mmCIF file with all atom_site columns, C-alpha atoms in Angstrom:
data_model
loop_
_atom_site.group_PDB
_atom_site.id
_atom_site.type_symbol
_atom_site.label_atom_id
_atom_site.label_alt_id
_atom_site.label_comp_id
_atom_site.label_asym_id
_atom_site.label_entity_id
_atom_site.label_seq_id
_atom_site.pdbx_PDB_ins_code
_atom_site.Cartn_x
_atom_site.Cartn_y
_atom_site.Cartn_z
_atom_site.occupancy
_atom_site.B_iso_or_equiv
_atom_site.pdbx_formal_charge
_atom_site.auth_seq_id
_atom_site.auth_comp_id
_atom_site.auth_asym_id
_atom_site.auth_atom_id
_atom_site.pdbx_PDB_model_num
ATOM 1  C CA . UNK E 1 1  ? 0.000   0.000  0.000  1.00 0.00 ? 175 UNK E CA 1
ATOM 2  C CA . UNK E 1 2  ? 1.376   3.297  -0.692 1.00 0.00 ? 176 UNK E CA 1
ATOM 3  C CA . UNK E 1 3  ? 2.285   6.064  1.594  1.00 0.00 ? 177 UNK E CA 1
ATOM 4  C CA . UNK E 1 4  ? -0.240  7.917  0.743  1.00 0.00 ? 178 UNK E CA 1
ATOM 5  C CA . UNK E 1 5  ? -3.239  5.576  1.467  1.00 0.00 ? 179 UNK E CA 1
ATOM 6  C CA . UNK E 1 6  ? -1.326  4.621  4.796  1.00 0.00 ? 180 UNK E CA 1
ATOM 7  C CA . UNK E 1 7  ? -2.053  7.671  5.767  1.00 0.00 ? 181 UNK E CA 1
ATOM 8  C CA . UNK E 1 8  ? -5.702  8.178  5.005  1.00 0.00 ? 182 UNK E CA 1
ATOM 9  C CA . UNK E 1 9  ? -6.079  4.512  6.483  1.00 0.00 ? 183 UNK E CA 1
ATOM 10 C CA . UNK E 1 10 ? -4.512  6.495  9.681  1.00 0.00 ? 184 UNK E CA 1
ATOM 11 C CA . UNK E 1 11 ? -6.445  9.338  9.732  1.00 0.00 ? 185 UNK E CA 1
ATOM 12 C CA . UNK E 1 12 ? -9.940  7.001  9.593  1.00 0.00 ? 186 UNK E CA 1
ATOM 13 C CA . UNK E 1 13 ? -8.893  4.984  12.511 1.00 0.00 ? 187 UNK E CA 1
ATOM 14 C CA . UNK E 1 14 ? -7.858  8.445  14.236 1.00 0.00 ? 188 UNK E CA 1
ATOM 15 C CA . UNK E 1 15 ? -9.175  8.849  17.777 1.00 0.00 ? 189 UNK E CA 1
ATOM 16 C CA . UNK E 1 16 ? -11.418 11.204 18.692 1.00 0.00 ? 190 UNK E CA 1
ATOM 17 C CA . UNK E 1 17 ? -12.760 11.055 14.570 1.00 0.00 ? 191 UNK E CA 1
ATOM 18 C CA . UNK E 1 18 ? -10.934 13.337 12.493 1.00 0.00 ? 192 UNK E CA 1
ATOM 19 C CA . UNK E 1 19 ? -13.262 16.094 10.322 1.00 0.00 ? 193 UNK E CA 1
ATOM 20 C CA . UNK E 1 20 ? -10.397 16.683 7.682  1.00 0.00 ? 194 UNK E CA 1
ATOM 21 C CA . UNK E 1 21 ? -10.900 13.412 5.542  1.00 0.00 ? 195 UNK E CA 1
ATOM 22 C CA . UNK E 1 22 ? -11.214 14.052 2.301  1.00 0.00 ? 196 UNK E CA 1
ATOM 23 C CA . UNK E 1 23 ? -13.413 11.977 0.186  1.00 0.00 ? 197 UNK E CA 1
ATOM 24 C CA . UNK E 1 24 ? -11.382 12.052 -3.099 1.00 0.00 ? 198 UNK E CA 1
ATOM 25 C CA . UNK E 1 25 ? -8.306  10.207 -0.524 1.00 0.00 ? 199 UNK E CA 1
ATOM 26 C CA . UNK E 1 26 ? -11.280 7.802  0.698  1.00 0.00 ? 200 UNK E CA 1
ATOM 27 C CA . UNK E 1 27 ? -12.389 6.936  -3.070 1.00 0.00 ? 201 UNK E CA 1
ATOM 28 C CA . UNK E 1 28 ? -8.364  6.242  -3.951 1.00 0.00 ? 202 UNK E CA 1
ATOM 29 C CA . UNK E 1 29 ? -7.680  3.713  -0.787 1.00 0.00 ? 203 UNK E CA 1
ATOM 30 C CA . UNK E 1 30 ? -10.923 1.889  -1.854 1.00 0.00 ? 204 UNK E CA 1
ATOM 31 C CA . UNK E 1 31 ? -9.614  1.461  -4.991 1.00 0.00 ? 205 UNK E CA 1
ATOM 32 C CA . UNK E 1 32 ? -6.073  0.526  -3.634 1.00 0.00 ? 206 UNK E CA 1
ATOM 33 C CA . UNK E 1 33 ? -7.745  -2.071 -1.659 1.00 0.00 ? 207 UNK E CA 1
ATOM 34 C CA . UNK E 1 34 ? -9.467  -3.413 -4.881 1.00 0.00 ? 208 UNK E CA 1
ATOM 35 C CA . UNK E 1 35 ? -13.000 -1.706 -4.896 1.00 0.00 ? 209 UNK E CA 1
ATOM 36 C CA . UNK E 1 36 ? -14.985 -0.656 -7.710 1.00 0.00 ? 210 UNK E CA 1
ATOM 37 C CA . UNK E 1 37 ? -16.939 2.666  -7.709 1.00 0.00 ? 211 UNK E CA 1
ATOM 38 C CA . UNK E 1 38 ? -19.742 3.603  -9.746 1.00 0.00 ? 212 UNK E CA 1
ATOM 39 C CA . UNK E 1 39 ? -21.740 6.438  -9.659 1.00 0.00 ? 213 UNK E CA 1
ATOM 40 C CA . UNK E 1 40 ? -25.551 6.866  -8.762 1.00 0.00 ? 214 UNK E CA 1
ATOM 41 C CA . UNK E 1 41 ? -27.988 9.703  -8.978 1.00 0.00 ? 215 UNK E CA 1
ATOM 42 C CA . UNK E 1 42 ? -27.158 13.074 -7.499 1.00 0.00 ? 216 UNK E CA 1
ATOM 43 C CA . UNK E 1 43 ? -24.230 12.895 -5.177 1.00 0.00 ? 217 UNK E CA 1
ATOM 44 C CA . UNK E 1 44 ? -24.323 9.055  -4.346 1.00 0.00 ? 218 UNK E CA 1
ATOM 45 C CA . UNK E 1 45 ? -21.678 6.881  -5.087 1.00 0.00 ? 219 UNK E CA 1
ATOM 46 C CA . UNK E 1 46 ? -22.192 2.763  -5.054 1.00 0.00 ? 220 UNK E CA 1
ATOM 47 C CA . UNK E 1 47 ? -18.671 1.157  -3.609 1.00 0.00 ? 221 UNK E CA 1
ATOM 48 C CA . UNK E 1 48 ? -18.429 -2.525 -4.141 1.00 0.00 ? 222 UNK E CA 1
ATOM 49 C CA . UNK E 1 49 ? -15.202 -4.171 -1.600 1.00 0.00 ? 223 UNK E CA 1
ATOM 50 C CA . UNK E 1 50 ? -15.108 -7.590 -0.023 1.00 0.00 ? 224 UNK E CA 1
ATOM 51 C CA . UNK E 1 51 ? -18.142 -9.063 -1.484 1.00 0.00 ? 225 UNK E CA 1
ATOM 52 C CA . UNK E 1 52 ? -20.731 -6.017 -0.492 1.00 0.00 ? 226 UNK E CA 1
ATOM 53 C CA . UNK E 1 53 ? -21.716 -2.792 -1.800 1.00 0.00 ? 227 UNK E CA 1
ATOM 54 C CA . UNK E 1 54 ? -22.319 0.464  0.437  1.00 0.00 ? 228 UNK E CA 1
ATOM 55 C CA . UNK E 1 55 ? -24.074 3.182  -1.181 1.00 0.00 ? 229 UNK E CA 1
ATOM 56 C CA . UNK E 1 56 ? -21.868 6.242  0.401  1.00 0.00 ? 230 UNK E CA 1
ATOM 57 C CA . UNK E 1 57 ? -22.698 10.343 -0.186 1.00 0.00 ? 231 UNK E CA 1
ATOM 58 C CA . UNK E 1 58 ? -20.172 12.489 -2.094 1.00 0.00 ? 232 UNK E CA 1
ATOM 59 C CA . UNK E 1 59 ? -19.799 15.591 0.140  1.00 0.00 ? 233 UNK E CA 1
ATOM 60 C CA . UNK E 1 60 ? -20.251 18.840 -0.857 1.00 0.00 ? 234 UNK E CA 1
ATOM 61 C CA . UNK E 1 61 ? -20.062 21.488 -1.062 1.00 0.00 ? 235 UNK E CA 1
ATOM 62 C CA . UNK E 1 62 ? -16.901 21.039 1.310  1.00 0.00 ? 236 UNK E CA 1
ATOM 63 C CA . UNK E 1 63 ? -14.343 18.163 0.193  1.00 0.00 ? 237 UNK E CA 1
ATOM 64 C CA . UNK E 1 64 ? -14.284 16.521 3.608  1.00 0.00 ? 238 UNK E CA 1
ATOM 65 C CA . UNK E 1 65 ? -16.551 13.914 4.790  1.00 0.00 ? 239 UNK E CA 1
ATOM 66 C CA . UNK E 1 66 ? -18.503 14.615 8.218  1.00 0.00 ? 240 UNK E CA 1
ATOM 67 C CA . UNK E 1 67 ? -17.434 12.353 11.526 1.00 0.00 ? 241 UNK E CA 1
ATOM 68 C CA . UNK E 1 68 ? -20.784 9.950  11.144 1.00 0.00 ? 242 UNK E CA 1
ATOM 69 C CA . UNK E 1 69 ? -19.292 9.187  7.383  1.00 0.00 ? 243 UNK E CA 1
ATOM 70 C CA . UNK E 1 70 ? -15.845 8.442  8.305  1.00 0.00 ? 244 UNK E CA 1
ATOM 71 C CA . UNK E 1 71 ? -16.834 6.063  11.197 1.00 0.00 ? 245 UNK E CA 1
ATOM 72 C CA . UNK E 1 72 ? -19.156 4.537  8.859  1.00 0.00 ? 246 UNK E CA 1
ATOM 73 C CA . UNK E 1 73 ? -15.958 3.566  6.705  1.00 0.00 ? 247 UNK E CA 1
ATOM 74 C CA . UNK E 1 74 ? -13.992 2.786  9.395  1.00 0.00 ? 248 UNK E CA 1
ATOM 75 C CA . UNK E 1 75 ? -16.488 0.045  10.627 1.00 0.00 ? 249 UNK E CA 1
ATOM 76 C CA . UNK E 1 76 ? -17.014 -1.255 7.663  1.00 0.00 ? 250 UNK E CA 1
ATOM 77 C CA . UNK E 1 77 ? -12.908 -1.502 7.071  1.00 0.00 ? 251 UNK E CA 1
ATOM 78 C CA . UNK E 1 78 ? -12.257 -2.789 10.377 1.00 0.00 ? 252 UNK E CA 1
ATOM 79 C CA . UNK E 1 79 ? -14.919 -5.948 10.056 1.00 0.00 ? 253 UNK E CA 1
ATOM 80 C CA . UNK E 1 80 ? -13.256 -6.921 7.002  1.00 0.00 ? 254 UNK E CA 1
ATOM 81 C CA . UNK E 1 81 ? -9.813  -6.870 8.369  1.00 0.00 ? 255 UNK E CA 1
ATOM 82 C CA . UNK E 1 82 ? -8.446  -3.526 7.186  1.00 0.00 ? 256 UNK E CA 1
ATOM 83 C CA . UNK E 1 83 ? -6.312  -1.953 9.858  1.00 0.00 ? 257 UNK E CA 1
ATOM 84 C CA . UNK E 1 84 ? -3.486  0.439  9.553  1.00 0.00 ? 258 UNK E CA 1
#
């Protein structure tokens, strides 16, 4: 895994929940980690990883996702074995 997904791994496992992930870092570790995205109507994205989809918002109009979104992913990451 690269550097740079390390880090966003890090900053969704941060403690207390970070507000400065950025959903565009989010969308390239789920690809790293061999999801694929498709898009859906207005700002919802469909995310298909270890044999489930999520259906997931696209912020906006800020670039960052809110804390309930980002412990969302984290759950989801850390039942399926995903830890940084």
């Amino acid at each position: 895994m690269k550097k740079k997904h390390q880090r966003t791994l890090e900053l969704v496992y941060a403690r207390p929940i970070s507000a400065n992930v950025r959903w565009a870092d989010i969308e390239a570790l789920l690809i790293e980690l061999g999801g694929k995205i498709s898009e859906r109507e207005g700002s919802r994205v469909l995310v298909r990883l270890f044999n489930d989809r999520r259906v997931f918002h696209r912020p906006h109009p800020k670039p960052t996702m809110d804390k309930g979104a980002v412990e969302a992913i984290r759950k989801w990451l850390e039942r399926n074995g995903v830890i940084p």
